[in-house]
Coordinates of C-alpha atoms in Angstrom, one line a residue:
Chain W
X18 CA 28.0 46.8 -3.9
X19 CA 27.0 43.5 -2.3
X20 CA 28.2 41.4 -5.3
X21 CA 31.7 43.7 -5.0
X22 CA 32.2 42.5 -1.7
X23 CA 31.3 39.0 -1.9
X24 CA 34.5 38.9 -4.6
X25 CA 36.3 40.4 -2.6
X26 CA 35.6 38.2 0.4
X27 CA 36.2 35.3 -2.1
X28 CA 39.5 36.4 -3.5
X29 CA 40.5 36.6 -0.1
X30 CA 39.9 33.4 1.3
X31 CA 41.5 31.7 -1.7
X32 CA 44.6 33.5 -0.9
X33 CA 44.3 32.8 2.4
X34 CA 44.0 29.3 1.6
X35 CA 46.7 29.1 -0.9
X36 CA 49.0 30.9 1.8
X37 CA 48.3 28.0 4.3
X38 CA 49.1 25.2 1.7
X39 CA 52.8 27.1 1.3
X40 CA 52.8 27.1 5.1
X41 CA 51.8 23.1 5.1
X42 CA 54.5 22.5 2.0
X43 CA 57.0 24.5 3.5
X44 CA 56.9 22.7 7.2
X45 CA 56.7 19.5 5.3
X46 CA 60.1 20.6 4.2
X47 CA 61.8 22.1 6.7
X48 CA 60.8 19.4 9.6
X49 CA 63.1 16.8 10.3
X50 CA 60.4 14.1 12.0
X51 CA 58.2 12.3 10.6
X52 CA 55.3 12.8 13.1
X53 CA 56.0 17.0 12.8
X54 CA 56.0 16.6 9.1
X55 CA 52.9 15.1 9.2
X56 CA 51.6 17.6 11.9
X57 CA 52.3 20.1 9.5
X58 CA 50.9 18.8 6.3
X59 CA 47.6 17.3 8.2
X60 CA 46.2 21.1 10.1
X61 CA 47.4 22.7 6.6
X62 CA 45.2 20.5 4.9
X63 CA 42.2 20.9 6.3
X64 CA 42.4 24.7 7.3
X65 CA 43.6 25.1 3.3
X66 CA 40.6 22.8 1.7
X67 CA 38.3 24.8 3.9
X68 CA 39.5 28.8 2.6
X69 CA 39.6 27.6 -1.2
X70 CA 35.9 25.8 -1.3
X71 CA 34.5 28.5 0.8
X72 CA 36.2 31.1 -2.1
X73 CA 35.6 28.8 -4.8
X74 CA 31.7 28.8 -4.0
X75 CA 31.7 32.8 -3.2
X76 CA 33.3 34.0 -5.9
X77 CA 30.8 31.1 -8.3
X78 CA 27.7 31.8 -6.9
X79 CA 25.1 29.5 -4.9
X80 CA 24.2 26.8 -7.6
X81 CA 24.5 23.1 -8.2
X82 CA 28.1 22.8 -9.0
X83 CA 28.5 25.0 -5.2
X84 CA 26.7 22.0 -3.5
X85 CA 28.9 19.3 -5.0
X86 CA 31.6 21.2 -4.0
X87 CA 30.1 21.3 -0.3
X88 CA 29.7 18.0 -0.5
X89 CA 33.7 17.3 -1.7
X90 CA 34.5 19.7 1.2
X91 CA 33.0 17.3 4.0
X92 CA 34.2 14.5 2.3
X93 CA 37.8 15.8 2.4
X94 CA 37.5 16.8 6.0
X95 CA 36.3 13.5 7.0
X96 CA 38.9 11.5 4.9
X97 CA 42.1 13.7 5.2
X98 CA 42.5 13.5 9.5
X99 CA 41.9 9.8 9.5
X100 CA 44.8 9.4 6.8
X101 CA 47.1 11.7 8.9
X102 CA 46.2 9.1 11.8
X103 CA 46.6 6.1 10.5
X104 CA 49.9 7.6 9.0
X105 CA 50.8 8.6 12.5
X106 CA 49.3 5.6 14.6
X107 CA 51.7 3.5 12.1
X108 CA 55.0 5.5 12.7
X109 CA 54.3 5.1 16.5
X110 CA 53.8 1.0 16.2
X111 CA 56.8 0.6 14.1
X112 CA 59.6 2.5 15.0
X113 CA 61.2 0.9 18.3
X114 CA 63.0 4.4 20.3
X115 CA 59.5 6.3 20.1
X116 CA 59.6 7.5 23.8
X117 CA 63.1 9.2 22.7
X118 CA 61.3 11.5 20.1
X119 CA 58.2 12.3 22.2
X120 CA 55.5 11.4 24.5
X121 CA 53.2 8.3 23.9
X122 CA 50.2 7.8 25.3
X123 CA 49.8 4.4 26.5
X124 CA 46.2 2.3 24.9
Chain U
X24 CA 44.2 29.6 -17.9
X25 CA 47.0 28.5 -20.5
X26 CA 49.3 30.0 -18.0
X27 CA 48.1 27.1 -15.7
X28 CA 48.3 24.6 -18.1
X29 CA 51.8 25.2 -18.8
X30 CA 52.7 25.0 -15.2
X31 CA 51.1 21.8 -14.5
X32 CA 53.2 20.8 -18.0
X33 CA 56.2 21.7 -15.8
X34 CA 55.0 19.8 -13.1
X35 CA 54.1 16.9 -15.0
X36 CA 57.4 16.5 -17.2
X37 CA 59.4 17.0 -13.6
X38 CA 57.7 14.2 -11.8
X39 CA 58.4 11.9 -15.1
X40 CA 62.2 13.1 -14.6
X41 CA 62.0 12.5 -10.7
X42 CA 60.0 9.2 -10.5
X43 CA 63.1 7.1 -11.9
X44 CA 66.0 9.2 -10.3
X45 CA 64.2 9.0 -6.6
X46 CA 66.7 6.7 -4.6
X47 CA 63.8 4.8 -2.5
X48 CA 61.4 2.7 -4.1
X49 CA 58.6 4.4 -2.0
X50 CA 58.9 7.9 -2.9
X51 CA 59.2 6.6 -6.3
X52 CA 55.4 5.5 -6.0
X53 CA 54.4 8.7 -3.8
X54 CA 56.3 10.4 -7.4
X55 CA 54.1 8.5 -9.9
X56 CA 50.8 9.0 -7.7
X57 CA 51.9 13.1 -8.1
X58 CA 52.4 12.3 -11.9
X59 CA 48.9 10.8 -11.7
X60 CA 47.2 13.6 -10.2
X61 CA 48.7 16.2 -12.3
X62 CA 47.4 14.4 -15.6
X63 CA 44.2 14.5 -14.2
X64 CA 44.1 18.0 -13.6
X65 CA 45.5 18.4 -16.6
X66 CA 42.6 15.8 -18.7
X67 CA 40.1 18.0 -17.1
X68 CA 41.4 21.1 -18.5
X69 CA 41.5 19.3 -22.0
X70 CA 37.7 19.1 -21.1
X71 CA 37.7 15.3 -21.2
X72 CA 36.5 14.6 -17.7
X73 CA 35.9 10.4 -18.4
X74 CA 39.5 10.3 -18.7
X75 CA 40.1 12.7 -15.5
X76 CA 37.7 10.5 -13.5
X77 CA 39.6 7.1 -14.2
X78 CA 43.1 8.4 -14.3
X79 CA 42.6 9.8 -11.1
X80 CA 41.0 6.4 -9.8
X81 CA 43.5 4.1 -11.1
X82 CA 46.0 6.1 -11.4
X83 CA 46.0 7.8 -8.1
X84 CA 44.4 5.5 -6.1
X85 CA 44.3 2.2 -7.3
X86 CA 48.3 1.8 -8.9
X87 CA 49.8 3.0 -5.9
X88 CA 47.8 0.4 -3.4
X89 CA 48.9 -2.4 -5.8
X90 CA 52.7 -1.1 -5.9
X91 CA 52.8 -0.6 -1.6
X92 CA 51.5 -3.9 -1.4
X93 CA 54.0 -5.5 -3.9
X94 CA 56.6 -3.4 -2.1
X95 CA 55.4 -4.9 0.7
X96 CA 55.7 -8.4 -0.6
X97 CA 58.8 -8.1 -1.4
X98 CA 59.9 -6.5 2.1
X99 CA 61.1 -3.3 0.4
X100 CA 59.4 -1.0 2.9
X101 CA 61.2 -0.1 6.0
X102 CA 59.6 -0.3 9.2
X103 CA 57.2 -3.8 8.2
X104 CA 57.1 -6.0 11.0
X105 CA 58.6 -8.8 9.7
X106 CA 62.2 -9.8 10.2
Chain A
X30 CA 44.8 -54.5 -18.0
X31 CA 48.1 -53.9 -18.9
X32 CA 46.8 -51.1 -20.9
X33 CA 44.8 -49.7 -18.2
X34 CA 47.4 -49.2 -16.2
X35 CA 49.8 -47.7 -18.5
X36 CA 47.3 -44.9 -19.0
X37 CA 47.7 -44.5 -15.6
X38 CA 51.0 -43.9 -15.9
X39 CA 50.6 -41.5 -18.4
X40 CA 47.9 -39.6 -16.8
X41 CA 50.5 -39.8 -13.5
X42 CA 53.4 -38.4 -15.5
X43 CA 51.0 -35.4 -17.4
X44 CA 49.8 -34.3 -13.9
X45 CA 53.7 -34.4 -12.6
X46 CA 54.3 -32.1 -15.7
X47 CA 51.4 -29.7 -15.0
X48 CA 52.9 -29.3 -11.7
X49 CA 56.5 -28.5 -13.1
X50 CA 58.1 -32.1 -11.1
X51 CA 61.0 -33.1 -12.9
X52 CA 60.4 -35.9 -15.5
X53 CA 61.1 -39.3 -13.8
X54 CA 65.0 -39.8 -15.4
X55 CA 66.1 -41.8 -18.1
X56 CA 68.2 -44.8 -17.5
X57 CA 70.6 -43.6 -19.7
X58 CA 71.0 -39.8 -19.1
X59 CA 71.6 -41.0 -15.6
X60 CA 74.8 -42.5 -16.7
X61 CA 75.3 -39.5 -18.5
X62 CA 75.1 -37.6 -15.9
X63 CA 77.2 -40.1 -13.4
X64 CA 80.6 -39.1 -15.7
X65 CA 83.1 -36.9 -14.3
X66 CA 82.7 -33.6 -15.6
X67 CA 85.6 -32.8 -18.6
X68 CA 86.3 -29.4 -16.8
X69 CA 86.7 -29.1 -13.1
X70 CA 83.8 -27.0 -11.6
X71 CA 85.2 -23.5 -10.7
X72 CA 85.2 -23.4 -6.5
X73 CA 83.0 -21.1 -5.0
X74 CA 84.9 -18.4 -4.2
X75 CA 85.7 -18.4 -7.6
X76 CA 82.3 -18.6 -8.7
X77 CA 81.5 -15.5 -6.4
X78 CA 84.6 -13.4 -7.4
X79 CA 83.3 -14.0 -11.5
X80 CA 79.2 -13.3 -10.5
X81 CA 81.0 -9.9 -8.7
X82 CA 82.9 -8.9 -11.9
X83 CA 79.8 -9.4 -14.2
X84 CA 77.6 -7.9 -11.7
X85 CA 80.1 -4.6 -12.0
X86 CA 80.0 -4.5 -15.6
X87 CA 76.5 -4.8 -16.0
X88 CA 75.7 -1.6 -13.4
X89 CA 78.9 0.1 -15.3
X90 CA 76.9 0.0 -18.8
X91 CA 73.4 0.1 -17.5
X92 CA 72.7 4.1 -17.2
X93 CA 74.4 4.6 -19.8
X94 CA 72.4 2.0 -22.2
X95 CA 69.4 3.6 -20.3
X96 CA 70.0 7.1 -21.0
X97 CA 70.8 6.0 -24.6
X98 CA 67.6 4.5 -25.1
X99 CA 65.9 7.2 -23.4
X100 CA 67.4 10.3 -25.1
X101 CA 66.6 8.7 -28.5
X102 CA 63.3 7.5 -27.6
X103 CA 62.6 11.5 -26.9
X104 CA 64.2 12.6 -30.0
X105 CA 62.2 10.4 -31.9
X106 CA 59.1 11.1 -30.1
X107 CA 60.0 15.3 -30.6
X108 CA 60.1 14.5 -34.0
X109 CA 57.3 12.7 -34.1
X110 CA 55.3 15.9 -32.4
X111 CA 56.7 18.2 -35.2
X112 CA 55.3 16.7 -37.9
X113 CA 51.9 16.3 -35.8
X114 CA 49.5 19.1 -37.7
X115 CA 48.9 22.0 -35.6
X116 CA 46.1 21.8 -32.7
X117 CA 42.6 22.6 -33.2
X118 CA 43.0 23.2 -36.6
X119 CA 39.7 23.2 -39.1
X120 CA 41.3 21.0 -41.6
X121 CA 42.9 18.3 -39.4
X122 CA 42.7 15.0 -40.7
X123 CA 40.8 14.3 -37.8
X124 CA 37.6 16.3 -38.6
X125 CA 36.1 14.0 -41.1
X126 CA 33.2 12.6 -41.6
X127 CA 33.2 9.7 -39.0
X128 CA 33.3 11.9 -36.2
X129 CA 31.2 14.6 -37.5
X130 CA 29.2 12.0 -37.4
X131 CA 29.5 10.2 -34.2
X132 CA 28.5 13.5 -32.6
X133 CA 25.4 14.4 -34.7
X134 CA 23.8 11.0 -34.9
X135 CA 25.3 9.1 -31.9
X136 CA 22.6 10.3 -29.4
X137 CA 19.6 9.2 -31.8
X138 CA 21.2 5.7 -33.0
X139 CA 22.6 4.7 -29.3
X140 CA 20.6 6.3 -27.2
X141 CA 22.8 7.9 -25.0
X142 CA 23.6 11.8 -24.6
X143 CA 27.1 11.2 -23.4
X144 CA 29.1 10.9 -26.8
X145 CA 32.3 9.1 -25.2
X146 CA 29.9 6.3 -23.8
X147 CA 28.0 6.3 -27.0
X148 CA 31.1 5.8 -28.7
X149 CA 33.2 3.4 -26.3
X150 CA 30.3 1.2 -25.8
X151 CA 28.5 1.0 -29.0
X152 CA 30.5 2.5 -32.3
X153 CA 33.9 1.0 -30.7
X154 CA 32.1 -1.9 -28.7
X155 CA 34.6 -4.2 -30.0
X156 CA 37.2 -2.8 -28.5
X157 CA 35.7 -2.4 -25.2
X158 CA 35.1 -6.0 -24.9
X159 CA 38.4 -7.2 -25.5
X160 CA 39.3 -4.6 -22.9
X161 CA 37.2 -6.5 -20.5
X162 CA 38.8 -9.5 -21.5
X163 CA 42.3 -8.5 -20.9
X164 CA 41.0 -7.3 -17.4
X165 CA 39.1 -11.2 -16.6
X166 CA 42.8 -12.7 -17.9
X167 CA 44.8 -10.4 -16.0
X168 CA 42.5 -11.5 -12.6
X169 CA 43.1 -15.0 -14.1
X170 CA 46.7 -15.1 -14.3
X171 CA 47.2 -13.1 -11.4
X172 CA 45.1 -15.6 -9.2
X173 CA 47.1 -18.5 -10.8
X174 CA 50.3 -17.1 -9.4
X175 CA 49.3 -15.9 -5.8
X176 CA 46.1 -17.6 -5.1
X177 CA 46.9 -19.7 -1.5
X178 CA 46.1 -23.2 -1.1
X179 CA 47.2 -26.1 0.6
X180 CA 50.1 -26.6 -2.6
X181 CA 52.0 -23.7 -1.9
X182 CA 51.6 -22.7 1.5
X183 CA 53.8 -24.0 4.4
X184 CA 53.3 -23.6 8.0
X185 CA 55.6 -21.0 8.4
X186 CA 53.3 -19.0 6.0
X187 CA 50.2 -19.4 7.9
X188 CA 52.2 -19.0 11.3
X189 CA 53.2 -15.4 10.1
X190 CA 49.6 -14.6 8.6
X191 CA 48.2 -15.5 11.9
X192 CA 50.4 -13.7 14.3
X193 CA 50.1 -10.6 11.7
X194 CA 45.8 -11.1 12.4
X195 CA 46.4 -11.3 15.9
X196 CA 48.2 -8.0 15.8
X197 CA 45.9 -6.4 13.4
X198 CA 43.2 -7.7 16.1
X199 CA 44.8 -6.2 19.1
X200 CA 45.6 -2.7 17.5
X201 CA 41.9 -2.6 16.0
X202 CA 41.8 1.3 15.4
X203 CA 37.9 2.8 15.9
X204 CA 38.5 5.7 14.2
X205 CA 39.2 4.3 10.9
X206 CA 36.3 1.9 11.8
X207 CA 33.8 4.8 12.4
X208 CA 34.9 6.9 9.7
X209 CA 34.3 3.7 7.2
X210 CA 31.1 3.5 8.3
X211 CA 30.3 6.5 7.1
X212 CA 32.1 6.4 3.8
X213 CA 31.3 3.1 2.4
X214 CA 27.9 3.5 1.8
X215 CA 29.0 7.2 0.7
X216 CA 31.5 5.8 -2.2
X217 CA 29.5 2.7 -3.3
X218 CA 26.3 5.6 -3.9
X219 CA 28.3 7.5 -5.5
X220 CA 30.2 4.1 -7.5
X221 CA 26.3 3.5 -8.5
X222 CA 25.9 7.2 -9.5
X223 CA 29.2 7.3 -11.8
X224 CA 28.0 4.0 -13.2
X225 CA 24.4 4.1 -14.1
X226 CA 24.8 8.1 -15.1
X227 CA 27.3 7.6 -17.8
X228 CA 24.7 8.0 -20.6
X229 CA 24.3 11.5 -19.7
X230 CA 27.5 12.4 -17.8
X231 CA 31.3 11.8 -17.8
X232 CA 31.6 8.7 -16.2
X233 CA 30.3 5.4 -17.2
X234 CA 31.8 1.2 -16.4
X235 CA 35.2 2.0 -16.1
X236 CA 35.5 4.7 -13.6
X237 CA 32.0 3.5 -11.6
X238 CA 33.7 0.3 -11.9
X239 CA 37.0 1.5 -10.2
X240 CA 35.1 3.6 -7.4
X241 CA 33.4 0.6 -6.6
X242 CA 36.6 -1.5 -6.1
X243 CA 38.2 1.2 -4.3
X244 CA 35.1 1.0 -2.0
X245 CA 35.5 -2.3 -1.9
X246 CA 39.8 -2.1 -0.5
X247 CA 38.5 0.2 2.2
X248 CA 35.7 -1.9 3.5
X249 CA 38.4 -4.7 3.6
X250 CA 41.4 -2.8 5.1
X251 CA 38.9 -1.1 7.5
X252 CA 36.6 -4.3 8.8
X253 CA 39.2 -6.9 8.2
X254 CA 38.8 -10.1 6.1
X255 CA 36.6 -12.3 7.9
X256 CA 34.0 -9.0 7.7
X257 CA 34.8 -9.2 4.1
X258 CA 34.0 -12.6 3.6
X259 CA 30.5 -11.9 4.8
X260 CA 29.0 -9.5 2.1
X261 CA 31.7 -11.4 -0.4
X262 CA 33.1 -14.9 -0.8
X263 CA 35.1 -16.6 -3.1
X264 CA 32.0 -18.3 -5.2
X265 CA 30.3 -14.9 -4.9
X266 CA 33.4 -13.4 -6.5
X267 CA 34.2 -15.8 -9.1
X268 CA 29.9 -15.8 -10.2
X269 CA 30.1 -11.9 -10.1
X270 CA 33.5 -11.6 -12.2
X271 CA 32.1 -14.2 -15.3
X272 CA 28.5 -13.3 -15.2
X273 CA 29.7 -9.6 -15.9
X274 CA 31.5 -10.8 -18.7
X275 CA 29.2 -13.1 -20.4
X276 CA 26.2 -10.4 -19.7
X277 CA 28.7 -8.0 -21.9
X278 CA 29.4 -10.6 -24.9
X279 CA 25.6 -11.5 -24.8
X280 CA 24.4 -8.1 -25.0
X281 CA 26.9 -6.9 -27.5
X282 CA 26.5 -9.6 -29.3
X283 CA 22.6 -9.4 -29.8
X284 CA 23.4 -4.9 -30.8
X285 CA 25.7 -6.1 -33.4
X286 CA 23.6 -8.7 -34.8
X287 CA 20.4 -6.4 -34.3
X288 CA 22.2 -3.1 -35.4
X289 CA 23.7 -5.3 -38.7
X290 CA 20.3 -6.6 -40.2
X291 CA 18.6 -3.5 -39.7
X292 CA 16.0 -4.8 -37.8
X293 CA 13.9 -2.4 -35.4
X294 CA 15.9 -1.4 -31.7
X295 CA 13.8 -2.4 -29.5
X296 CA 16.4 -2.0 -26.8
X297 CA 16.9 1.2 -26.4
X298 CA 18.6 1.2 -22.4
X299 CA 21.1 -1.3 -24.1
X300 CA 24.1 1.4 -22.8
X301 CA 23.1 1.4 -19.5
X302 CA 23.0 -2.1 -18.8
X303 CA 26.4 -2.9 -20.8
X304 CA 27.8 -0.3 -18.3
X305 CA 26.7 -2.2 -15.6
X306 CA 28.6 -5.4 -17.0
X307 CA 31.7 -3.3 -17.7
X308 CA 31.6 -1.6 -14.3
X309 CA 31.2 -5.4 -12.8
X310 CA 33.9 -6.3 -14.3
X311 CA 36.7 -3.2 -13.3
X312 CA 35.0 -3.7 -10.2
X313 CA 36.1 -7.3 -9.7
X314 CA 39.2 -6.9 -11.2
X315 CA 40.1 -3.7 -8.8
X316 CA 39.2 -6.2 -5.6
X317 CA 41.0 -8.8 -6.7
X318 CA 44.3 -7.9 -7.5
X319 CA 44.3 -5.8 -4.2
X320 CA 42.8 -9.1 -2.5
X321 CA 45.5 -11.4 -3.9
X322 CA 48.6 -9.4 -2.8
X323 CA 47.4 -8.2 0.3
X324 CA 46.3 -12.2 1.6
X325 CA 46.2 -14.4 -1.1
X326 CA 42.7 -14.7 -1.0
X327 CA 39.9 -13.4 -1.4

């Protein structure tokens, strides 16, 4: 019964996860600006890595191969928002007409 | 699992179709990273995961930071700050 | 004396050749060259109009030569995968008896349980080091062509790469800086791990070696050069780089000459430490290239 609903719980966040990557790839198509493309792909990215690892490990079972994947989980949500960042922080220094496409907080 | 494979087959022979048809030199690089990826998916399902480990270190990682700088040597990325 | 100082002159004219001057000219290809040309030079609108009309012709016929080349080059490589015998078949020409036995003896007679580093780094050794030497060359030639000193670097070049620190100083972005912090102890562990566990799991010099270098481009692109320079200089570099090398060639050296007179192994942890040298040497090579187009130096 328990192990039944622990796959089921599994399955479920890993098509919950899958779902938010088509959400990130689909917004990553259908925006026209750069900083809302990246918006898109950077929040779908973390919420997505999150609901497949968490599935992955309930639907393997608690064992070695469950805390390396832990451990890739924090590493991608430490690594993946600082890309998005420097991505964004780069767009902002470049391009010269920022303030036309949206608010910049002055540093 | 073979239905997986064959998938990331089709991904694989599409980005090799894309890479040198992409009009921009930059998303021909983002193309070829893809390419990279895919194959090392694709060595780890072959159950060779030395290869999957390099390819997607050089291949992923370390190629495309030597091609953005070269594209950057040559001033072929927009938005650079030099005139 | 007169001797002495035509050696001079030679030495004077070899080091203008190394440096690709123009050979001081002949007194007789000067008059040669003082004639009237036979044909008038074409003007330079003319010159311009013909370089345009070539230029055409050459982007006329070049997708089509490409898509020639290509579309034969996959017929012949279809072909090619026809013939191929069937996959994961038992009587494959490659199920003989040198990999049959690479996989039964290869952990007793090299000592390591991983049978792609017992066979890259022992059985196929030879191999593996010229690898390494193609990688020390490549670092070579690529340092030849980009390395900065005072020969081929002008003032307008150093202006730029100082107004370029300046800004890099100015915008100096924490987050990246905290978040390296963190990570570059976390890759270069795991760099060590990869290298030093590729007896007993995938891994081994190559991909330990690349980790390591990748750790490497972050620390510099997070912390800047002059942080670089701290934990790295050039001599430190160019010491690391060769003493890889040479600790590979000595090593491998004394397992062939050990393994071919049948003498006793007495160095059994041979595989670990010839991963070390091979992962020194991806290591440096990974660095440097990204060192020598990024700044020109290391």
């Amino acid at each position: 019964m328990v192990h039944n609903l622990v796959t089921v719980i599994g399955l479920a966040s890993l098509l919950f996860g899958v779902f938010v990557f088509f959400t990130a790839v689909l917004g990553l198509y259908r925006f026209d600006y750069v900083l809302n493309r990246m918006h898109a792909a950077a929040v779908g990215d973390a919420l997505g890595i999150f609901c497949i690892l968490i599935g992955l490990i309930l639907l393997h079972g608690w064992s070695l191969s469950a805390a390396k994947t832990i451990l890739i989980f924090l590493f991608l949500w430490l690594t993946s928002p600082v890309a998005s960042h420097l991505i964004a922080e780069m767009e902002v220094c470049t391009i010269s007409n920022i303030k036309k496409e949206c608010e910049v907080e002055e540093r | 699992m073979i239905i997986l494979e064959y998938f990331l087959l089709a991904g694989i022979i599409m980005c090799a179709a894309a890479a040198p048809l992409c009009k921009r030199l930059l998303s021909m690089v983002i193309v070829y990273m893809a390419f990279s990826l895919l194959m090392a998916v694709l060595w780890s399902l072959l159950q060779s995961p030395d290869l999957a480990i390099t390819e997607a270190a050089v291949g992923a990682g370390v190629t495309s930071i030597l091609f953005f700088l070269t594209l950057k040597k040559i001033h072929a990325l927009k938005g650079t700050r030099d005139e | 004396m007169n001797n002495s100082s035509e050696k001079q002159n030679w030495r004077k004219r070899i080091v203008s050749w190394v440096d690709g001057d123009r050979e001081p000219k002949d007194q007789t290809l000067f008059v040669m060259e003082r004639r009237q040309p036979r044909f008038p030079r074409p003007s330079e609108e003319e010159r311009e109009k013909r370089e345009k009309s070539h230029l055409k012709k050459f982007f006329n016929w070049y997708p089509i030569a490409a898509t020639i080349i290509c579309v034969s080059l996959i017929g012949i490589l279809m072909a090619a995968a026809l013939s191929m015998p069937t996959f994961g078949q038992a009587d494959n020409p490659i199920n003989n008896e040198v990999s049959e036995h690479y996989l039964e003896h290869g952990e007793e007679e090299t000592g390591s349980a991983n049978a792609v580093t017992a066979m890259i780094l022992s059985y196929r050794g030879f191999d593996t080091l010229g690898e390494s030497c193609v990688l020390f060359l490549a670092v070579v030639s690529v340092m030849m062509l980009l390395l900065r000193d005072e020969k081929n670097t002008d003032e307008h070049d150093l202006q730029k790469m100082r107004s370029e620190d300046i800004i890099a100083e100015e915008h100096h972005d924490i987050i990246l800086k905290q978040a390296a912090r963190f990570l570059v102890p976390c890759i270069f562990l795991f760099a060590i791990y990869v290298l030093l566990n590729g007896e007993t799991s995938p891994g081994g010099g190559f991909s330990g070696g690349t980790i390591l270098g990748a750790g490497l481009i972050l620390f510099s692109s997070a912390y800047g050069p002059g942080n670089m320079r701290m934990i790295l200089t050039y001599e430190t570099y160019s010491a690391v780089r060769t003493f890889g090398l040479v600790l590979y060639i000595t090593l491998y050296g004394a397992y062939i000459f050990i393994g071919a007179n049948n003498l006793p192994n007495y160095l059994e942890g041979m595989t670990l430490l010839i991963d070390l040298a091979v992962g020194l040497v991806v290591a440096c090579t990974v660095y440097g290239f990204y060192a020598m187009f990024a700044r020109g130096e290391i």
